[in-house]
Amino acid sequence: MKRLQERFLKTSLKSKWILAVGATIFISYAIISVVLYIALQTWLINNEEKNAVRTVEDLTSFFEAQGSSVTIQRLQNNTALMKAILTQEQTVRIFNLDGIEVISINDITPIAAFPDGNDYRATLINEQSIDGKDAFVVHKLVQIGPFHGVMQLIHPLTTFQAMMKYILTTIIIVGIGALVFSVSISYYLVNLLMKPLVQLRDAMNLVRNDGFKAQPEFQYKADDEIGDLLHMYRTLMNELEISFTKQQQFVADASHELRTPIQVIEGHLSLLSRWGKNDPQVLDESLHTSLTEITRMKKMIEELLQLARNEEVDESKSADVEIVYEEVSKELQQLYPTAQFEFHVIGQKETAAITEHALTQIFRNIMSNGIRYNRNEPKIQTTVNYTERAIFVTIADNGIGIAKEHIPYIFDRLYRIDESRTNAITGTGLGLSITKMLLEKYQAEINVESTLNKGTAFVIKLPKK
Ligand code: ADP
């Protein structure tokens, strides 16, 4: 049994399916057929027995109806009436008490054996094989006028047996037909259903060997579970491809961004080694530039690491937006003494479902951008609006603004608008992507509205604790 099970598990899904369907249909059909066959056989055989007994009773009534004056000779000469009571196959013989045959009607079957004991007062019925043919044999005492004798009725079962044979043949033929039909249907169905799965397997193989570009088109277009599976696979692969390309782009950009400060430092160091050592102005300038580049590089490495780590959500999240704002604005005021900060609160104070550390980083990134990307005297206006749904924080600046075409990309890693680069505002292009990552982590949302040369407003929707 175990071996059979193992062998079954080893066969292909196609064979398993066909085998399972075939076996199920065959077993169900066999059970139904056996039950039906036995029930039919019992019912028919009972019917045959009843018919045999009824004929005997009819004949007995017929003899009684002849009255006491009737003689055997008269009946012998006129058997037509008795013949009408019998069916075509039945044979009836009447014997005197010495066992000598006196009347025979429908002499089709030879004489049957008499039962043991010779007690025929009750109607005796038994099954016998006469000349190789099965039959019911009924024995009964009869009185015909003054004559006392024994009536023997032979009721052959040939019709019944022929009928049972016919039913059995029909059952077998229909069964084989049903089996062939169901196996063919399931073979067709399984082929139809397995085809996309085989295609999926081949597609996976192809992607494994040749990469994302080698994605075949699936022909299966049905709107069912397999269609869903293929669609899901396709979507997943596309997402993977996008994220894979992004990752590659990120690595390329990151190495490029890190190479630039290294090249700058290298340039300055070779300048110094050649003739700058004795020129205090060159020395001072080169050291200053190199230090700035190193600071930028350090910041970028720290930020890259933070993005790569993407730490777990802190469950004990809860932040007082006003306190966080207070701290960040104080810190920025020290860094940028000319900057002005305005703060408004609308509604009843509530805590936000985010860690203070994350919110500090978000505020710091957005507010410092507003100060840095600014040609006027920087003015940062912050409004906290506590509503029923969430806490909305709007941070607006009077800076250079962001052109519409750049807005979709400012949250991308390492994205810096060209003007920011040429204007020599130091930055890494990572601040807003870290901001976005933190906001997504705490189920917060961010929106940007900007007008060139007028300013930018970031609207953050923070979930409430
Ligand atoms: P960076 O380190 O360059 O500031 P960010 O991810 O913080 O990186 O910002 C990406 C780019 O979006 C910046 O280089 C800048 O060009 C633009 N940007 C962000 N905030 C502002 C702002 N408030 N006003 C104008 N431009 C902005």
Coordinates of C-alpha atoms and ligand atoms in Angstrom, one line a residue:
M1 CA 0.0 0.0 0.0
K2 CA 2.8 2.4 1.0
R3 CA 4.7 1.5 -2.2
L4 CA 1.6 2.2 -4.2
Q5 CA 1.1 5.5 -2.5
E6 CA 4.7 6.4 -3.2
R7 CA 4.4 5.5 -6.8
F8 CA 1.2 7.5 -7.1
L9 CA 2.9 10.6 -5.6
K10 CA 5.8 10.2 -8.1
T11 CA 3.5 10.3 -11.2
S12 CA 2.8 13.5 -13.0
L13 CA -0.1 15.7 -12.0
K14 CA -1.8 14.8 -15.3
S15 CA -1.7 11.1 -14.6
K16 CA -2.8 11.6 -11.0
W17 CA -5.8 13.6 -12.1
I18 CA -6.8 11.1 -14.8
L19 CA -6.3 8.2 -12.5
A20 CA -8.3 9.8 -9.7
V21 CA -11.2 10.7 -12.0
G22 CA -11.2 7.3 -13.6
A23 CA -11.0 5.5 -10.3
T24 CA -13.8 7.6 -8.7
I25 CA -16.1 7.2 -11.6
F26 CA -15.4 3.4 -11.9
I27 CA -15.9 2.8 -8.2
S28 CA -19.1 4.9 -7.9
Y29 CA -20.5 3.3 -11.0
A30 CA -19.6 -0.2 -9.8
I31 CA -21.2 0.3 -6.4
I32 CA -24.4 1.7 -8.0
S33 CA -24.5 -1.1 -10.6
V34 CA -24.0 -3.9 -8.0
V35 CA -26.7 -2.5 -5.7
L36 CA -29.1 -2.0 -8.7
Y37 CA -28.4 -5.5 -10.1
I38 CA -29.0 -7.3 -6.8
A39 CA -32.2 -5.3 -6.1
L40 CA -33.5 -6.0 -9.6
Q41 CA -32.6 -9.7 -9.4
T42 CA -34.3 -10.1 -6.1
W43 CA -37.4 -8.4 -7.3
L44 CA -37.6 -10.3 -10.6
I45 CA -37.0 -13.7 -9.0
N46 CA -39.7 -13.0 -6.4
N47 CA -42.0 -12.2 -9.3
E48 CA -41.2 -15.5 -11.1
E49 CA -41.9 -17.4 -7.9
K50 CA -45.2 -15.6 -7.4
N51 CA -46.1 -16.3 -11.1
A52 CA -45.5 -20.0 -10.6
V53 CA -47.5 -20.2 -7.4
R54 CA -50.4 -18.2 -9.0
T55 CA -50.6 -20.6 -11.9
V56 CA -50.9 -23.5 -9.5
E57 CA -53.6 -21.7 -7.5
D58 CA -55.5 -20.8 -10.8
L59 CA -55.4 -24.5 -11.9
T60 CA -56.6 -25.6 -8.4
S61 CA -59.5 -23.2 -8.6
F62 CA -60.2 -24.4 -12.1
F63 CA -60.3 -28.1 -11.0
E64 CA -62.6 -27.1 -8.1
A65 CA -64.9 -25.3 -10.4
Q66 CA -65.4 -28.5 -12.5
G67 CA -67.5 -30.0 -9.7
S68 CA -67.4 -33.4 -8.2
S69 CA -68.6 -35.3 -11.3
V70 CA -65.7 -34.4 -13.5
T71 CA -63.4 -37.2 -14.6
I72 CA -59.8 -37.4 -15.5
Q73 CA -60.7 -38.7 -18.9
R74 CA -62.8 -35.6 -19.7
L75 CA -60.0 -33.3 -18.7
Q76 CA -57.5 -35.5 -20.7
N77 CA -59.6 -34.9 -23.8
N78 CA -59.9 -31.2 -23.3
T79 CA -56.6 -29.6 -22.1
A80 CA -57.1 -26.4 -24.1
L81 CA -58.7 -24.5 -21.2
M82 CA -55.9 -25.5 -18.8
K83 CA -53.3 -24.5 -21.4
A84 CA -54.8 -21.0 -21.4
I85 CA -54.1 -20.7 -17.7
L86 CA -50.4 -21.5 -18.2
T87 CA -47.7 -19.3 -19.7
Q88 CA -46.0 -20.6 -22.9
E89 CA -43.0 -21.9 -21.0
Q90 CA -44.7 -23.6 -18.1
T91 CA -45.3 -27.3 -18.0
V92 CA -47.9 -29.0 -15.8
R93 CA -48.2 -32.7 -15.1
I94 CA -50.7 -34.5 -12.9
F95 CA -49.7 -37.8 -11.3
N96 CA -51.8 -40.3 -9.4
L97 CA -50.7 -41.2 -5.9
D98 CA -48.6 -44.1 -7.3
G99 CA -46.6 -41.6 -9.3
I100 CA -48.0 -42.5 -12.7
E101 CA -48.6 -39.5 -15.0
V102 CA -52.2 -39.0 -16.0
I103 CA -52.3 -35.6 -17.6
S104 CA -49.6 -33.4 -19.2
I105 CA -50.1 -29.9 -20.4
N106 CA -47.5 -28.0 -22.5
D107 CA -45.0 -30.9 -22.5
I108 CA -41.9 -28.7 -22.9
T109 CA -39.7 -29.7 -20.0
P110 CA -39.0 -33.3 -18.8
I111 CA -40.4 -34.5 -15.5
A112 CA -38.8 -32.9 -12.5
A113 CA -37.6 -34.7 -9.3
F114 CA -40.2 -35.1 -6.6
P115 CA -39.3 -33.7 -3.2
D116 CA -38.4 -36.0 -0.4
G117 CA -41.2 -37.1 2.1
N118 CA -44.1 -37.1 -0.4
D119 CA -46.0 -34.7 1.9
Y120 CA -47.8 -32.5 -0.6
R121 CA -50.5 -31.1 1.6
A122 CA -48.9 -27.7 1.6
T123 CA -47.8 -26.2 -1.7
L124 CA -44.1 -27.1 -2.1
I125 CA -41.8 -24.9 -4.2
N126 CA -38.1 -25.5 -4.9
E127 CA -35.5 -24.6 -7.5
Q128 CA -34.1 -27.4 -9.7
S129 CA -31.8 -27.8 -12.7
I130 CA -33.6 -29.8 -15.3
D131 CA -31.6 -30.7 -18.4
G132 CA -29.1 -28.0 -17.4
K133 CA -31.9 -25.4 -17.2
D134 CA -32.9 -23.8 -13.9
A135 CA -36.6 -23.8 -13.0
F136 CA -39.0 -23.4 -10.1
V137 CA -40.9 -26.6 -9.5
V138 CA -44.2 -26.5 -7.6
H139 CA -45.9 -29.6 -6.1
K140 CA -49.4 -29.6 -4.8
L141 CA -52.1 -32.2 -4.0
V142 CA -55.1 -31.9 -6.3
Q143 CA -58.6 -33.4 -6.3
I144 CA -60.4 -33.7 -9.6
G145 CA -63.8 -35.2 -9.0
P146 CA -63.1 -38.5 -7.2
F147 CA -59.4 -38.4 -8.4
H148 CA -56.7 -37.6 -5.9
G149 CA -53.3 -36.9 -7.3
V150 CA -50.2 -34.6 -7.3
M151 CA -49.8 -31.6 -9.6
Q152 CA -46.3 -30.7 -10.7
L153 CA -45.7 -27.3 -12.3
I154 CA -42.3 -26.5 -13.9
H155 CA -41.7 -22.8 -14.3
P156 CA -38.4 -22.4 -16.3
L157 CA -36.2 -19.4 -15.4
T158 CA -34.8 -19.0 -18.9
T159 CA -36.5 -15.7 -19.6
F160 CA -35.5 -14.3 -16.2
Q161 CA -31.9 -15.5 -16.7
A162 CA -31.8 -14.0 -20.2
M163 CA -33.1 -10.8 -18.9
M164 CA -30.4 -10.7 -16.1
K165 CA -27.8 -11.5 -18.7
Y166 CA -29.0 -8.7 -20.9
I167 CA -29.0 -6.2 -17.9
L168 CA -25.5 -7.3 -16.9
T169 CA -24.2 -6.8 -20.5
T170 CA -25.9 -3.4 -20.7
I171 CA -24.4 -2.4 -17.3
I172 CA -20.9 -3.4 -18.4
I173 CA -21.1 -1.7 -21.8
V174 CA -22.5 1.5 -20.4
G175 CA -19.9 1.4 -17.6
I176 CA -17.0 1.0 -20.1
G177 CA -18.5 3.8 -22.2
A178 CA -18.9 6.1 -19.2
L179 CA -15.3 5.3 -18.1
V180 CA -13.9 6.0 -21.5
F181 CA -16.0 9.1 -21.9
S182 CA -15.1 10.5 -18.5
V183 CA -11.4 9.7 -18.9
S184 CA -11.3 11.4 -22.3
I185 CA -13.1 14.4 -20.9
S186 CA -10.8 14.6 -17.9
Y187 CA -7.8 14.1 -20.2
Y188 CA -8.9 17.0 -22.4
L189 CA -9.6 19.2 -19.3
V190 CA -6.4 18.3 -17.6
N191 CA -4.5 19.1 -20.7
L192 CA -6.3 22.4 -21.0
L193 CA -5.6 23.3 -17.3
M194 CA -2.1 22.0 -17.2
K195 CA -1.0 23.9 -20.3
P196 CA -0.8 27.3 -18.6
L197 CA 0.9 25.7 -15.5
V198 CA 3.5 24.1 -17.8
Q199 CA 3.9 27.5 -19.5
L200 CA 4.3 29.1 -16.1
R201 CA 7.0 26.6 -15.2
D202 CA 8.8 27.2 -18.5
A203 CA 8.5 31.0 -18.0
M204 CA 10.0 30.7 -14.5
N205 CA 12.8 28.6 -15.9
L206 CA 13.5 31.1 -18.7
V207 CA 13.6 34.0 -16.3
R208 CA 15.9 32.0 -14.0
N209 CA 18.3 31.3 -16.9
D210 CA 18.0 34.5 -19.1
G211 CA 16.7 37.2 -16.7
F212 CA 13.6 39.4 -16.6
K213 CA 13.8 40.3 -20.3
A214 CA 13.0 36.8 -21.4
Q215 CA 9.3 36.8 -20.3
P216 CA 7.0 34.9 -22.7
E217 CA 3.4 35.9 -23.3
F218 CA 0.8 33.5 -21.8
Q219 CA -1.9 32.3 -24.2
Y220 CA -4.3 31.4 -21.3
K221 CA -6.8 34.3 -21.0
A222 CA -9.6 32.8 -19.0
D223 CA -10.9 34.8 -16.0
D224 CA -10.5 31.9 -13.5
E225 CA -8.1 31.0 -10.7
I226 CA -5.3 29.9 -13.1
G227 CA -5.8 33.2 -15.1
D228 CA -5.5 35.0 -11.8
L229 CA -2.3 33.1 -11.0
L230 CA -0.7 33.9 -14.3
H231 CA -1.8 37.5 -13.9
M232 CA -0.4 37.6 -10.4
Y233 CA 2.9 36.1 -11.6
R234 CA 3.1 38.6 -14.4
T235 CA 2.4 41.5 -12.0
L236 CA 4.9 40.2 -9.5
M237 CA 7.6 39.8 -12.1
N238 CA 7.0 43.3 -13.4
E239 CA 7.2 44.7 -9.9
L240 CA 10.4 42.6 -9.3
E241 CA 11.8 43.8 -12.6
I242 CA 11.1 47.5 -11.7
S243 CA 12.5 47.1 -8.2
F244 CA 15.5 45.2 -9.6
T245 CA 16.2 48.0 -12.2
K246 CA 15.7 50.6 -9.5
Q247 CA 18.1 48.8 -7.2
Q248 CA 20.7 48.7 -10.0
Q249 CA 20.1 52.3 -10.8
F250 CA 20.5 53.2 -7.1
V251 CA 23.8 51.3 -6.8
A252 CA 25.0 53.0 -10.0
D253 CA 23.9 56.4 -8.8
A254 CA 25.2 55.9 -5.3
S255 CA 28.7 54.9 -6.5
H256 CA 28.7 57.8 -8.9
E257 CA 27.7 60.2 -6.1
L258 CA 30.4 58.9 -3.8
R259 CA 33.0 58.9 -6.6
T260 CA 32.5 62.7 -7.2
P261 CA 33.6 63.8 -3.7
I262 CA 36.5 61.3 -3.8
Q263 CA 37.6 62.7 -7.2
V264 CA 37.3 66.3 -5.8
I265 CA 39.4 65.4 -2.8
E266 CA 41.9 63.5 -5.0
G267 CA 42.2 66.6 -7.2
H268 CA 42.9 68.9 -4.3
L269 CA 45.3 66.5 -2.7
S270 CA 47.4 66.2 -5.9
L271 CA 47.2 70.0 -6.3
L272 CA 48.6 70.3 -2.8
S273 CA 51.3 67.7 -3.3
R274 CA 52.5 69.4 -6.5
W275 CA 52.7 73.1 -5.5
G276 CA 50.1 74.0 -2.9
K277 CA 52.1 73.0 0.2
N278 CA 53.9 76.4 0.3
D279 CA 50.9 78.5 -0.8
P280 CA 48.8 79.1 2.3
Q281 CA 45.8 80.3 0.2
V282 CA 45.7 77.1 -2.0
L283 CA 46.4 75.0 1.1
D284 CA 43.6 76.6 3.0
E285 CA 41.1 76.4 0.1
S286 CA 41.9 72.8 -0.7
L287 CA 41.7 71.7 2.9
H288 CA 38.3 73.5 3.3
T289 CA 36.9 71.9 0.1
S290 CA 38.2 68.5 1.0
L291 CA 36.6 68.7 4.5
T292 CA 33.3 69.8 3.0
E293 CA 33.3 66.9 0.6
I294 CA 34.2 64.5 3.3
T295 CA 31.3 65.8 5.5
R296 CA 29.0 65.4 2.5
M297 CA 30.2 61.9 1.9
K298 CA 29.8 61.0 5.5
K299 CA 26.3 62.3 5.6
M300 CA 25.5 60.4 2.4
I301 CA 26.9 57.1 3.7
E302 CA 24.9 57.5 6.9
E303 CA 21.7 58.2 5.0
L304 CA 22.3 55.4 2.5
L305 CA 22.8 53.0 5.5
Q306 CA 19.6 54.3 7.1
L307 CA 17.7 53.7 3.8
A308 CA 19.2 50.2 3.4
R309 CA 18.4 49.2 7.0
N310 CA 14.8 50.4 6.9
E311 CA 14.3 49.4 10.5
E312 CA 11.2 47.7 12.0
V313 CA 8.3 49.9 13.1
D314 CA 8.6 50.9 16.7
E315 CA 5.3 49.8 18.3
S316 CA 5.5 52.3 21.2
K317 CA 5.0 55.1 18.7
S318 CA 3.6 58.3 20.0
A319 CA 4.8 61.8 19.3
D320 CA 3.8 65.3 20.4
V321 CA 3.9 67.2 17.1
E322 CA 4.2 70.6 18.8
I323 CA 7.2 69.6 21.0
V324 CA 9.0 68.0 18.0
Y325 CA 8.4 71.1 15.9
E326 CA 9.7 73.3 18.8
E327 CA 13.0 71.3 19.0
V328 CA 13.6 71.1 15.2
S329 CA 12.9 74.8 14.7
K330 CA 15.2 75.7 17.5
E331 CA 18.0 73.6 16.1
L332 CA 17.5 75.1 12.6
Q333 CA 17.4 78.6 13.9
Q334 CA 20.9 78.1 15.3
L335 CA 22.1 76.8 12.0
Y336 CA 20.3 79.4 9.9
P337 CA 20.0 82.6 12.0
T338 CA 18.3 84.6 9.3
A339 CA 15.5 82.1 8.9
Q340 CA 12.0 83.0 10.3
F341 CA 9.6 80.4 11.7
E342 CA 5.9 80.8 12.1
F343 CA 3.7 78.3 13.8
H344 CA -0.1 77.9 13.9
V345 CA -2.3 75.3 15.6
I346 CA -5.9 74.5 14.7
G347 CA -8.0 72.2 16.8
Q348 CA -7.6 70.2 20.0
K349 CA -4.1 68.8 20.6
E350 CA -3.6 65.1 20.1
T351 CA -0.6 62.8 19.8
A352 CA 0.5 61.3 16.5
A353 CA 1.1 57.5 16.0
I354 CA 4.8 57.9 15.0
T355 CA 8.0 58.0 17.0
E356 CA 9.4 61.3 18.0
H357 CA 12.7 60.3 16.4
A358 CA 11.1 59.7 13.0
L359 CA 9.0 62.9 13.1
T360 CA 12.1 64.9 14.0
Q361 CA 13.9 63.6 10.9
I362 CA 10.9 64.3 8.7
F363 CA 10.5 67.9 10.0
R364 CA 14.2 68.5 9.8
N365 CA 14.5 67.3 6.2
I366 CA 11.5 69.3 4.9
M367 CA 12.2 72.5 6.9
S368 CA 15.9 72.6 6.1
N369 CA 15.1 72.1 2.4
G370 CA 12.7 75.1 2.6
I371 CA 15.6 77.2 4.0
R372 CA 18.3 75.9 1.7
Y373 CA 16.4 76.0 -1.6
N374 CA 15.6 79.7 -1.1
R375 CA 16.9 82.9 -2.5
N376 CA 14.9 85.2 -0.2
E377 CA 15.1 85.6 3.5
P378 CA 13.8 82.1 4.4
K379 CA 10.4 81.9 6.0
I380 CA 9.0 78.6 7.1
Q381 CA 5.3 78.6 8.0
T382 CA 4.1 75.5 9.8
T383 CA 0.4 74.7 10.6
V384 CA -0.8 71.8 12.6
N385 CA -4.5 70.9 12.1
Y386 CA -5.9 68.3 14.5
T387 CA -9.0 66.9 12.7
E388 CA -11.2 63.9 13.5
R389 CA -9.5 61.7 10.9
A390 CA -5.9 62.6 11.3
I391 CA -3.3 65.3 12.2
F392 CA -2.4 67.4 9.1
V393 CA 0.9 69.3 9.2
T394 CA 1.6 71.9 6.5
I395 CA 5.2 73.1 6.1
A396 CA 5.3 76.0 3.6
D397 CA 8.4 78.0 2.5
N398 CA 9.0 81.0 0.3
G399 CA 11.8 79.3 -1.6
I400 CA 12.7 78.7 -5.2
G401 CA 9.8 76.2 -5.8
I402 CA 9.9 73.0 -7.7
A403 CA 8.9 72.8 -11.4
K404 CA 5.8 70.5 -12.0
E405 CA 7.8 68.0 -14.0
H406 CA 10.2 67.4 -11.1
I407 CA 7.6 66.9 -8.4
P408 CA 7.0 63.2 -9.1
Y409 CA 10.7 62.4 -8.7
I410 CA 11.8 64.5 -5.7
F411 CA 11.1 61.5 -3.3
D412 CA 13.3 59.2 -5.4
R413 CA 16.6 58.2 -4.0
L414 CA 19.5 60.5 -5.0
Y415 CA 17.2 62.7 -7.1
R416 CA 18.4 66.3 -7.2
I417 CA 17.0 68.9 -9.5
D418 CA 19.8 70.2 -11.7
E419 CA 19.5 73.8 -10.5
S420 CA 20.2 72.5 -7.0
R421 CA 23.4 71.0 -8.1
T422 CA 24.6 74.0 -10.2
N423 CA 23.6 76.4 -7.4
A424 CA 26.0 74.5 -5.2
I425 CA 23.5 73.9 -2.5
T426 CA 25.0 70.9 -0.7
G427 CA 22.7 67.9 -0.6
T428 CA 22.6 64.2 -1.1
G429 CA 19.3 63.7 -2.8
L430 CA 18.4 61.3 0.0
G431 CA 16.6 63.5 2.5
L432 CA 13.1 63.3 0.9
S433 CA 13.4 59.6 0.2
I434 CA 14.2 58.9 3.8
T435 CA 11.2 61.2 4.7
K436 CA 8.9 59.1 2.5
M437 CA 10.2 55.8 3.8
L438 CA 9.6 56.9 7.4
L439 CA 6.1 58.2 6.5
E440 CA 5.2 55.0 4.7
K441 CA 6.4 53.0 7.7
Y442 CA 4.0 54.8 10.0
Q443 CA 1.1 54.8 7.5
A444 CA 1.4 58.6 7.0
E445 CA 1.0 60.4 3.7
I446 CA 2.6 63.3 2.0
N447 CA 1.6 65.8 -0.7
V448 CA 3.5 68.6 -2.4
E449 CA 2.3 71.8 -3.9
S450 CA 4.7 74.2 -5.4
T451 CA 5.0 77.3 -7.5
L452 CA 8.3 78.2 -9.1
N453 CA 9.9 81.3 -7.5
K454 CA 7.1 81.5 -4.9
G455 CA 7.5 78.5 -2.7
T456 CA 6.6 75.0 -1.8
A457 CA 4.2 73.5 0.7
F458 CA 4.4 69.9 2.0
V459 CA 1.3 68.5 3.6
I460 CA 1.7 65.6 5.9
K461 CA -1.2 63.5 7.1
L462 CA -0.2 61.7 10.3
P463 CA -2.4 59.0 11.9
K464 CA -3.7 59.7 15.4
K465 CA -2.6 57.6 18.3
Ligands
ADP1 P1 18.8 67.0 -1.1 O1 19.8 66.4 -0.2 O2 19.3 67.3 -2.5 O3 18.1 68.2 -0.5 P2 16.2 65.9 -1.0 O4 15.7 64.5 -1.2 O5 15.8 66.5 0.3 O6 17.7 65.9 -1.3 O7 15.5 66.7 -2.1 C1 15.5 66.3 -3.5 C2 15.5 67.5 -4.4 O8 14.2 68.1 -4.4 C3 16.5 68.6 -4.0 O9 17.7 68.4 -4.6 C4 15.8 69.9 -4.5 O10 16.2 70.1 -5.8 C5 14.3 69.5 -4.5 N1 13.7 70.1 -3.3 C6 13.3 69.5 -2.1 N2 12.7 70.4 -1.3 C7 12.6 71.6 -1.9 C8 12.0 72.8 -1.6 N3 11.4 73.1 -0.4 N4 12.1 73.8 -2.5 C9 12.7 73.6 -3.7 N5 13.2 72.4 -4.1 C10 13.2 71.4 -3.2

